[in-house]
């Protein structure tokens, strides 16, 4: 059964937000992270990262994999943030307008970065990512039974 400390969950959540993919090594309780192929397809792996991938290939049952939210899930997180946290109707409208266009995440982040909600967004997003990590732990434990 996979159990992680709050600190480990927060670390994995933070790495996932940065576009990493994480692997938790069960036998020595170590977190490994690599760039997600989708985000870094021109990235050359370091020798250490290659070694981690070799270890995973050799003993996949010894690793739990954690992936970032899908684009549609991130979009829902942004929408819920606007609905629940943003109080000014005008700014809500701007954010919803940005979320309805192509490159929604970019437009949303551009508006949030220059607002008083920047810190609240960072905290909210981290909490949602921690929830996502917990869901993946539950899924791992369920499939392990």
GROMACS .gro file of N, CA and C in nm:
model
  435
    1UNK      N    1   0.083  -0.118   0.000
    1UNK     CA    2   0.000   0.000   0.000
    1UNK      C    3   0.088   0.125   0.000
    2UNK      N    4   0.060   0.213  -0.092
    2UNK     CA    5   0.138   0.336  -0.106
    2UNK      C    6   0.080   0.444  -0.015
    3UNK      N    7   0.164   0.497   0.073
    3UNK     CA    8   0.127   0.613   0.154
    3UNK      C    9   0.241   0.712   0.147
    4UNK      N   10   0.207   0.838   0.132
    4UNK     CA   11   0.307   0.944   0.125
    4UNK      C   12   0.282   1.045   0.236
    5UNK      N   13   0.388   1.111   0.278
    5UNK     CA   14   0.373   1.217   0.377
    5UNK      C   15   0.317   1.342   0.309
    6UNK      N   16   0.265   1.433   0.388
    6UNK     CA   17   0.216   1.559   0.333
    6UNK      C   18   0.324   1.633   0.257
    7UNK      N   19   0.446   1.626   0.308
    7UNK     CA   20   0.559   1.692   0.244
    7UNK      C   21   0.589   1.629   0.107
    8UNK      N   22   0.583   1.497   0.100
    8UNK     CA   23   0.607   1.428  -0.028
    8UNK      C   24   0.497   1.462  -0.128
    9UNK      N   25   0.372   1.465  -0.081
    9UNK     CA   26   0.260   1.499  -0.169
    9UNK      C   27   0.277   1.640  -0.224
   10UNK      N   28   0.315   1.733  -0.137
   10UNK     CA   29   0.334   1.871  -0.181
   10UNK      C   30   0.450   1.883  -0.280
   11UNK      N   31   0.558   1.809  -0.256
   11UNK     CA   32   0.673   1.812  -0.348
   11UNK      C   33   0.632   1.761  -0.486
   12UNK      N   34   0.562   1.647  -0.488
   12UNK     CA   35   0.518   1.591  -0.616
   12UNK      C   36   0.422   1.687  -0.686
   13UNK      N   37   0.328   1.744  -0.612
   13UNK     CA   38   0.233   1.839  -0.670
   13UNK      C   39   0.307   1.958  -0.733
   14UNK      N   40   0.406   2.010  -0.664
   14UNK     CA   41   0.484   2.122  -0.716
   14UNK      C   42   0.560   2.086  -0.843
   15UNK      N   43   0.617   1.967  -0.846
   15UNK     CA   44   0.690   1.922  -0.965
   15UNK      C   45   0.596   1.901  -1.083
   16UNK      N   46   0.479   1.845  -1.057
   16UNK     CA   47   0.382   1.824  -1.165
   16UNK      C   48   0.339   1.957  -1.226
   17UNK      N   49   0.321   2.059  -1.141
   17UNK     CA   50   0.283   2.192  -1.191
   17UNK      C   51   0.390   2.250  -1.283
   18UNK      N   52   0.514   2.211  -1.261
   18UNK     CA   53   0.625   2.262  -1.342
   18UNK      C   54   0.645   2.180  -1.470
   19UNK      N   55   0.555   2.085  -1.496
   19UNK     CA   56   0.564   2.008  -1.620
   19UNK      C   57   0.648   1.882  -1.608
   20UNK      N   58   0.671   1.839  -1.486
   20UNK     CA   59   0.748   1.716  -1.466
   20UNK      C   60   0.654   1.596  -1.456
   21UNK      N   61   0.712   1.480  -1.472
   21UNK     CA   62   0.644   1.354  -1.443
   21UNK      C   63   0.723   1.295  -1.327
   22UNK      N   64   0.654   1.241  -1.228
   22UNK     CA   65   0.722   1.193  -1.108
   22UNK      C   66   0.705   1.042  -1.092
   23UNK      N   67   0.807   0.983  -1.036
   23UNK     CA   68   0.805   0.840  -1.004
   23UNK      C   69   0.847   0.827  -0.858
   24UNK      N   70   0.764   0.757  -0.782
   24UNK     CA   71   0.796   0.731  -0.641
   24UNK      C   72   0.849   0.590  -0.631
   25UNK      N   73   0.973   0.578  -0.589
   25UNK     CA   74   1.037   0.447  -0.577
   25UNK      C   75   0.995   0.387  -0.443
   26UNK      N   76   0.919   0.278  -0.449
   26UNK     CA   77   0.858   0.220  -0.330
   26UNK      C   78   0.958   0.163  -0.231
   27UNK      N   79   1.062   0.095  -0.280
   27UNK     CA   80   1.153   0.026  -0.188
   27UNK      C   81   1.240   0.122  -0.107
   28UNK      N   82   1.273   0.238  -0.162
   28UNK     CA   83   1.355   0.331  -0.084
   28UNK      C   84   1.288   0.466  -0.061
   29UNK      N   85   1.159   0.474  -0.092
   29UNK     CA   86   1.077   0.593  -0.065
   29UNK      C   87   1.142   0.721  -0.120
   30UNK      N   88   1.182   0.714  -0.245
   30UNK     CA   89   1.250   0.827  -0.309
   30UNK      C   90   1.167   0.878  -0.426
   31UNK      N   91   1.162   1.010  -0.441
   31UNK     CA   92   1.090   1.074  -0.551
   31UNK      C   93   1.189   1.107  -0.663
   32UNK      N   94   1.158   1.057  -0.781
   32UNK     CA   95   1.235   1.091  -0.901
   32UNK      C   96   1.145   1.174  -0.992
   33UNK      N   97   1.203   1.269  -1.062
   33UNK     CA   98   1.123   1.345  -1.158
   33UNK      C   99   1.199   1.367  -1.287
   34UNK      N  100   1.123   1.367  -1.393
   34UNK     CA  101   1.177   1.385  -1.528
   34UNK      C  102   1.086   1.481  -1.602
   35UNK      N  103   1.139   1.549  -1.701
   35UNK     CA  104   1.050   1.633  -1.782
   35UNK      C  105   0.947   1.546  -1.854
   36UNK      N  106   0.824   1.594  -1.858
   36UNK     CA  107   0.718   1.523  -1.930
   36UNK      C  108   0.747   1.535  -2.079
   37UNK      N  109   0.748   1.421  -2.148
   37UNK     CA  110   0.780   1.418  -2.292
   37UNK      C  111   0.697   1.517  -2.372
   38UNK      N  112   0.570   1.534  -2.336
   38UNK     CA  113   0.484   1.622  -2.414
   38UNK      C  114   0.529   1.767  -2.407
   39UNK      N  115   0.588   1.806  -2.294
   39UNK     CA  116   0.631   1.945  -2.277
   39UNK      C  117   0.774   1.969  -2.322
   40UNK      N  118   0.856   1.865  -2.317
   40UNK     CA  119   0.999   1.882  -2.342
   40UNK      C  120   1.050   1.782  -2.446
   41UNK      N  121   0.984   1.773  -2.561
   41UNK     CA  122   1.023   1.670  -2.656
   41UNK      C  123   1.160   1.691  -2.718
   42UNK      N  124   1.219   1.810  -2.706
   42UNK     CA  125   1.354   1.834  -2.756
   42UNK      C  126   1.458   1.828  -2.644
   43UNK      N  127   1.416   1.785  -2.528
   43UNK     CA  128   1.502   1.782  -2.410
   43UNK      C  129   1.587   1.656  -2.412
   44UNK      N  130   1.717   1.672  -2.388
   44UNK     CA  131   1.807   1.556  -2.378
   44UNK      C  132   1.818   1.516  -2.232
   45UNK      N  133   1.795   1.390  -2.203
   45UNK     CA  134   1.802   1.342  -2.065
   45UNK      C  135   1.946   1.341  -2.016
   46UNK      N  136   1.963   1.369  -1.889
   46UNK     CA  137   2.095   1.359  -1.826
   46UNK      C  138   2.126   1.212  -1.801
   47UNK      N  139   2.252   1.179  -1.777
   47UNK     CA  140   2.285   1.039  -1.745
   47UNK      C  141   2.208   0.988  -1.621
   48UNK      N  142   2.187   1.075  -1.522
   48UNK     CA  143   2.112   1.035  -1.402
   48UNK      C  144   1.966   1.003  -1.438
   49UNK      N  145   1.907   1.085  -1.524
   49UNK     CA  146   1.768   1.061  -1.567
   49UNK      C  147   1.758   0.933  -1.649
   50UNK      N  148   1.858   0.907  -1.731
   50UNK     CA  149   1.861   0.782  -1.808
   50UNK      C  150   1.868   0.662  -1.714
   51UNK      N  151   1.948   0.674  -1.606
   51UNK     CA  152   1.959   0.566  -1.508
   51UNK      C  153   1.825   0.539  -1.440
   52UNK      N  154   1.753   0.647  -1.406
   52UNK     CA  155   1.622   0.632  -1.343
   52UNK      C  156   1.527   0.559  -1.437
   53UNK      N  157   1.526   0.598  -1.564
   53UNK     CA  158   1.439   0.531  -1.662
   53UNK      C  159   1.476   0.383  -1.676
   54UNK      N  160   1.605   0.354  -1.672
   54UNK     CA  161   1.648   0.214  -1.679
   54UNK      C  162   1.598   0.136  -1.558
   55UNK      N  163   1.608   0.197  -1.439
   55UNK     CA  164   1.558   0.132  -1.317
   55UNK      C  165   1.408   0.105  -1.328
   56UNK      N  166   1.334   0.201  -1.380
   56UNK     CA  167   1.189   0.187  -1.395
   56UNK      C  168   1.159   0.074  -1.493
   57UNK      N  169   1.232   0.070  -1.604
   57UNK     CA  170   1.212  -0.037  -1.703
   57UNK      C  171   1.243  -0.175  -1.644
   58UNK      N  172   1.347  -0.181  -1.559
   58UNK     CA  173   1.389  -0.308  -1.500
   58UNK      C  174   1.292  -0.359  -1.394
   59UNK      N  175   1.230  -0.266  -1.321
   59UNK     CA  176   1.143  -0.307  -1.210
   59UNK      C  177   1.023  -0.212  -1.198
   60UNK      N  178   0.933  -0.215  -1.296
   60UNK     CA  179   0.822  -0.118  -1.297
   60UNK      C  180   0.730  -0.129  -1.176
   61UNK      N  181   0.720  -0.246  -1.115
   61UNK     CA  182   0.633  -0.263  -0.998
   61UNK      C  183   0.686  -0.191  -0.874
   62UNK      N  184   0.810  -0.146  -0.879
   62UNK     CA  185   0.871  -0.075  -0.767
   62UNK      C  186   0.850   0.077  -0.776
   63UNK      N  187   0.772   0.121  -0.875
   63UNK     CA  188   0.754   0.264  -0.895
   63UNK      C  189   0.606   0.299  -0.912
   64UNK      N  190   0.567   0.407  -0.848
   64UNK     CA  191   0.434   0.465  -0.870
   64UNK      C  192   0.456   0.590  -0.955
   65UNK      N  193   0.379   0.602  -1.062
   65UNK     CA  194   0.394   0.715  -1.154
   65UNK      C  195   0.289   0.821  -1.125
   66UNK      N  196   0.332   0.946  -1.127
   66UNK     CA  197   0.242   1.060  -1.107
   66UNK      C  198   0.252   1.153  -1.227
   67UNK      N  199   0.137   1.185  -1.285
   67UNK     CA  200   0.133   1.272  -1.402
   67UNK      C  201   0.055   1.398  -1.371
   68UNK      N  202   0.077   1.501  -1.450
   68UNK     CA  203   0.007   1.627  -1.429
   68UNK      C  204  -0.139   1.615  -1.472
   69UNK      N  205  -0.215   1.714  -1.437
   69UNK     CA  206  -0.354   1.720  -1.482
   69UNK      C  207  -0.360   1.733  -1.633
   70UNK      N  208  -0.462   1.675  -1.693
   70UNK     CA  209  -0.486   1.692  -1.837
   70UNK      C  210  -0.531   1.836  -1.860
   71UNK      N  211  -0.520   1.882  -1.984
   71UNK     CA  212  -0.556   2.021  -2.016
   71UNK      C  213  -0.700   2.053  -1.977
   72UNK      N  214  -0.793   1.960  -2.003
   72UNK     CA  215  -0.933   1.988  -1.968
   72UNK      C  216  -0.953   1.994  -1.817
   73UNK      N  217  -0.875   1.916  -1.741
   73UNK     CA  218  -0.884   1.921  -1.595
   73UNK      C  219  -0.830   2.054  -1.543
   74UNK      N  220  -0.719   2.100  -1.600
   74UNK     CA  221  -0.663   2.230  -1.560
   74UNK      C  222  -0.762   2.341  -1.593
   75UNK      N  223  -0.829   2.330  -1.706
   75UNK     CA  224  -0.928   2.429  -1.745
   75UNK      C  225  -1.041   2.435  -1.641
   76UNK      N  226  -1.085   2.319  -1.596
   76UNK     CA  227  -1.190   2.315  -1.493
   76UNK      C  228  -1.141   2.378  -1.363
   77UNK      N  229  -1.016   2.356  -1.327
   77UNK     CA  230  -0.960   2.415  -1.205
   77UNK      C  231  -0.963   2.567  -1.217
   78UNK      N  232  -0.925   2.618  -1.333
   78UNK     CA  233  -0.927   2.763  -1.354
   78UNK      C  234  -1.070   2.818  -1.344
   79UNK      N  235  -1.164   2.748  -1.406
   79UNK     CA  236  -1.304   2.792  -1.400
   79UNK      C  237  -1.356   2.794  -1.257
   80UNK      N  238  -1.327   2.689  -1.182
   80UNK     CA  239  -1.374   2.682  -1.043
   80UNK      C  240  -1.311   2.793  -0.959
   81UNK      N  241  -1.184   2.823  -0.985
   81UNK     CA  242  -1.118   2.931  -0.913
   81UNK      C  243  -1.191   3.063  -0.936
   82UNK      N  244  -1.224   3.090  -1.061
   82UNK     CA  245  -1.293   3.214  -1.095
   82UNK      C  246  -1.429   3.218  -1.025
   83UNK      N  247  -1.502   3.106  -1.029
   83UNK     CA  248  -1.635   3.100  -0.967
   83UNK      C  249  -1.630   3.117  -0.816
   84UNK      N  250  -1.532   3.052  -0.751
   84UNK     CA  251  -1.531   3.046  -0.605
   84UNK      C  252  -1.451   3.158  -0.539
   85UNK      N  253  -1.346   3.204  -0.602
   85UNK     CA  254  -1.251   3.293  -0.534
   85UNK      C  255  -1.260   3.438  -0.582
   86UNK      N  256  -1.273   3.458  -0.713
   86UNK     CA  257  -1.273   3.595  -0.767
   86UNK      C  258  -1.408   3.659  -0.737
   87UNK      N  259  -1.404   3.772  -0.669
   87UNK     CA  260  -1.527   3.837  -0.623
   87UNK      C  261  -1.576   3.948  -0.716
   88UNK      N  262  -1.485   4.015  -0.785
   88UNK     CA  263  -1.524   4.126  -0.872
   88UNK      C  264  -1.584   4.075  -1.002
   89UNK      N  265  -1.708   4.111  -1.028
   89UNK     CA  266  -1.781   4.064  -1.146
   89UNK      C  267  -1.706   4.098  -1.275
   90UNK      N  268  -1.653   4.218  -1.284
   90UNK     CA  269  -1.581   4.260  -1.405
   90UNK      C  270  -1.459   4.174  -1.432
   91UNK      N  271  -1.382   4.144  -1.327
   91UNK     CA  272  -1.263   4.063  -1.343
   91UNK      C  273  -1.301   3.918  -1.373
   92UNK      N  274  -1.409   3.871  -1.310
   92UNK     CA  275  -1.461   3.737  -1.341
   92UNK      C  276  -1.492   3.727  -1.490
   93UNK      N  277  -1.561   3.827  -1.541
   93UNK     CA  278  -1.597   3.828  -1.684
   93UNK      C  279  -1.473   3.823  -1.772
   94UNK      N  280  -1.370   3.902  -1.735
   94UNK     CA  281  -1.245   3.902  -1.813
   94UNK      C  282  -1.182   3.762  -1.814
   95UNK      N  283  -1.179   3.700  -1.696
   95UNK     CA  284  -1.118   3.567  -1.687
   95UNK      C  285  -1.197   3.463  -1.764
   96UNK      N  286  -1.329   3.466  -1.751
   96UNK     CA  287  -1.412   3.371  -1.826
   96UNK      C  288  -1.398   3.394  -1.977
   97UNK      N  289  -1.385   3.519  -2.016
   97UNK     CA  290  -1.364   3.551  -2.158
   97UNK      C  291  -1.232   3.491  -2.205
   98UNK      N  292  -1.127   3.505  -2.125
   98UNK     CA  293  -0.997   3.448  -2.160
   98UNK      C  294  -1.005   3.296  -2.169
   99UNK      N  295  -1.083   3.235  -2.079
   99UNK     CA  296  -1.095   3.088  -2.077
   99UNK      C  297  -1.177   3.034  -2.194
  100UNK      N  298  -1.252   3.122  -2.260
  100UNK     CA  299  -1.336   3.077  -2.372
  100UNK      C  300  -1.264   3.086  -2.507
  101UNK      N  301  -1.141   3.135  -2.505
  101UNK     CA  302  -1.066   3.156  -2.630
  101UNK      C  303  -0.957   3.051  -2.646
  102UNK      N  304  -0.902   3.042  -2.768
  102UNK     CA  305  -0.785   2.956  -2.786
  102UNK      C  306  -0.672   3.005  -2.695
  103UNK      N  307  -0.586   2.917  -2.655
  103UNK     CA  308  -0.477   2.949  -2.562
  103UNK      C  309  -0.533   3.003  -2.431
  104UNK      N  310  -0.639   2.938  -2.383
  104UNK     CA  311  -0.710   2.983  -2.263
  104UNK      C  312  -0.618   2.994  -2.142
  105UNK      N  313  -0.534   2.894  -2.121
  105UNK     CA  314  -0.447   2.894  -2.004
  105UNK      C  315  -0.351   3.013  -2.006
  106UNK      N  316  -0.299   3.044  -2.124
  106UNK     CA  317  -0.206   3.156  -2.136
  106UNK      C  318  -0.276   3.287  -2.104
  107UNK      N  319  -0.395   3.306  -2.159
  107UNK     CA  320  -0.471   3.428  -2.132
  107UNK      C  321  -0.507   3.441  -1.986
  108UNK      N  322  -0.548   3.331  -1.926
  108UNK     CA  323  -0.584   3.328  -1.784
  108UNK      C  324  -0.463   3.367  -1.699
  109UNK      N  325  -0.350   3.303  -1.724
  109UNK     CA  326  -0.230   3.329  -1.645
  109UNK      C  327  -0.184   3.474  -1.661
  110UNK      N  328  -0.195   3.528  -1.781
  110UNK     CA  329  -0.156   3.667  -1.807
  110UNK      C  330  -0.238   3.761  -1.719
  111UNK      N  331  -0.369   3.739  -1.712
  111UNK     CA  332  -0.456   3.824  -1.631
  111UNK      C  333  -0.431   3.805  -1.481
  112UNK      N  334  -0.414   3.682  -1.438
  112UNK     CA  335  -0.394   3.652  -1.295
  112UNK      C  336  -0.261   3.709  -1.246
  113UNK      N  337  -0.156   3.698  -1.328
  113UNK     CA  338  -0.023   3.743  -1.287
  113UNK      C  339  -0.021   3.890  -1.245
  114UNK      N  340  -0.103   3.972  -1.309
  114UNK     CA  341  -0.106   4.115  -1.278
  114UNK      C  342  -0.222   4.153  -1.187
  115UNK      N  343  -0.273   4.057  -1.112
  115UNK     CA  344  -0.389   4.086  -1.027
  115UNK      C  345  -0.357   4.059  -0.880
  116UNK      N  346  -0.449   4.101  -0.797
  116UNK     CA  347  -0.434   4.074  -0.653
  116UNK      C  348  -0.461   3.927  -0.621
  117UNK      N  349  -0.503   3.850  -0.719
  117UNK     CA  350  -0.534   3.708  -0.699
  117UNK      C  351  -0.417   3.616  -0.730
  118UNK      N  352  -0.303   3.671  -0.766
  118UNK     CA  353  -0.188   3.589  -0.804
  118UNK      C  354  -0.152   3.486  -0.696
  119UNK      N  355  -0.139   3.532  -0.572
  119UNK     CA  356  -0.103   3.442  -0.461
  119UNK      C  357  -0.214   3.341  -0.434
  120UNK      N  358  -0.338   3.388  -0.435
  120UNK     CA  359  -0.451   3.297  -0.410
  120UNK      C  360  -0.457   3.189  -0.518
  121UNK      N  361  -0.428   3.228  -0.643
  121UNK     CA  362  -0.429   3.130  -0.752
  121UNK      C  363  -0.320   3.025  -0.730
  122UNK      N  364  -0.201   3.069  -0.690
  122UNK     CA  365  -0.091   2.973  -0.666
  122UNK      C  366  -0.129   2.874  -0.557
  123UNK      N  367  -0.189   2.925  -0.449
  123UNK     CA  368  -0.230   2.838  -0.338
  123UNK      C  369  -0.341   2.743  -0.382
  124UNK      N  370  -0.439   2.796  -0.453
  124UNK     CA  371  -0.553   2.716  -0.499
  124UNK      C  372  -0.506   2.605  -0.592
  125UNK      N  373  -0.421   2.641  -0.687
  125UNK     CA  374  -0.372   2.544  -0.785
  125UNK      C  375  -0.290   2.434  -0.716
  126UNK      N  376  -0.207   2.474  -0.618
  126UNK     CA  377  -0.128   2.374  -0.545
  126UNK      C  378  -0.220   2.279  -0.470
  127UNK      N  379  -0.325   2.331  -0.407
  127UNK     CA  380  -0.420   2.244  -0.335
  127UNK      C  381  -0.487   2.146  -0.431
  128UNK      N  382  -0.526   2.194  -0.550
  128UNK     CA  383  -0.590   2.105  -0.647
  128UNK      C  384  -0.492   1.999  -0.697
  129UNK      N  385  -0.366   2.037  -0.712
  129UNK     CA  386  -0.266   1.939  -0.754
  129UNK      C  387  -0.240   1.837  -0.643
  130UNK      N  388  -0.242   1.881  -0.518
  130UNK     CA  389  -0.226   1.786  -0.407
  130UNK      C  390  -0.344   1.688  -0.407
  131UNK      N  391  -0.464   1.738  -0.431
  131UNK     CA  392  -0.581   1.650  -0.442
  131UNK      C  393  -0.561   1.549  -0.555
  132UNK      N  394  -0.505   1.595  -0.667
  132UNK     CA  395  -0.481   1.510  -0.782
  132UNK      C  396  -0.379   1.401  -0.749
  133UNK      N  397  -0.275   1.437  -0.675
  133UNK     CA  398  -0.176   1.338  -0.631
  133UNK      C  399  -0.243   1.233  -0.543
  134UNK      N  400  -0.329   1.278  -0.451
  134UNK     CA  401  -0.402   1.184  -0.364
  134UNK      C  402  -0.491   1.090  -0.445
  135UNK      N  403  -0.555   1.144  -0.548
  135UNK     CA  404  -0.637   1.058  -0.636
  135UNK      C  405  -0.552   0.951  -0.703
  136UNK      N  406  -0.433   0.992  -0.747
  136UNK     CA  407  -0.344   0.896  -0.813
  136UNK      C  408  -0.293   0.790  -0.715
  137UNK      N  409  -0.270   0.830  -0.589
  137UNK     CA  410  -0.231   0.733  -0.486
  137UNK      C  411  -0.344   0.632  -0.465
  138UNK      N  412  -0.467   0.683  -0.453
  138UNK     CA  413  -0.582   0.594  -0.437
  138UNK      C  414  -0.594   0.497  -0.554
  139UNK      N  415  -0.576   0.548  -0.674
  139UNK     CA  416  -0.584   0.465  -0.794
  139UNK      C  417  -0.475   0.358  -0.793
  140UNK      N  418  -0.354   0.398  -0.755
  140UNK     CA  419  -0.242   0.304  -0.748
  140UNK      C  420  -0.274   0.194  -0.646
  141UNK      N  421  -0.322   0.235  -0.528
  141UNK     CA  422  -0.353   0.136  -0.424
  141UNK      C  423  -0.467   0.044  -0.466
  142UNK      N  424  -0.566   0.099  -0.535
  142UNK     CA  425  -0.679   0.018  -0.581
  142UNK      C  426  -0.635  -0.086  -0.684
  143UNK      N  427  -0.550  -0.043  -0.777
  143UNK     CA  428  -0.506  -0.134  -0.882
  143UNK      C  429  -0.406  -0.237  -0.829
  144UNK      N  430  -0.347  -0.206  -0.714
  144UNK     CA  431  -0.250  -0.295  -0.653
  144UNK      C  432  -0.315  -0.409  -0.576
  145UNK      N  433  -0.445  -0.394  -0.546
  145UNK     CA  434  -0.515  -0.496  -0.467
  145UNK      C  435  -0.546  -0.622  -0.545
   0.00000   0.00000   0.00000
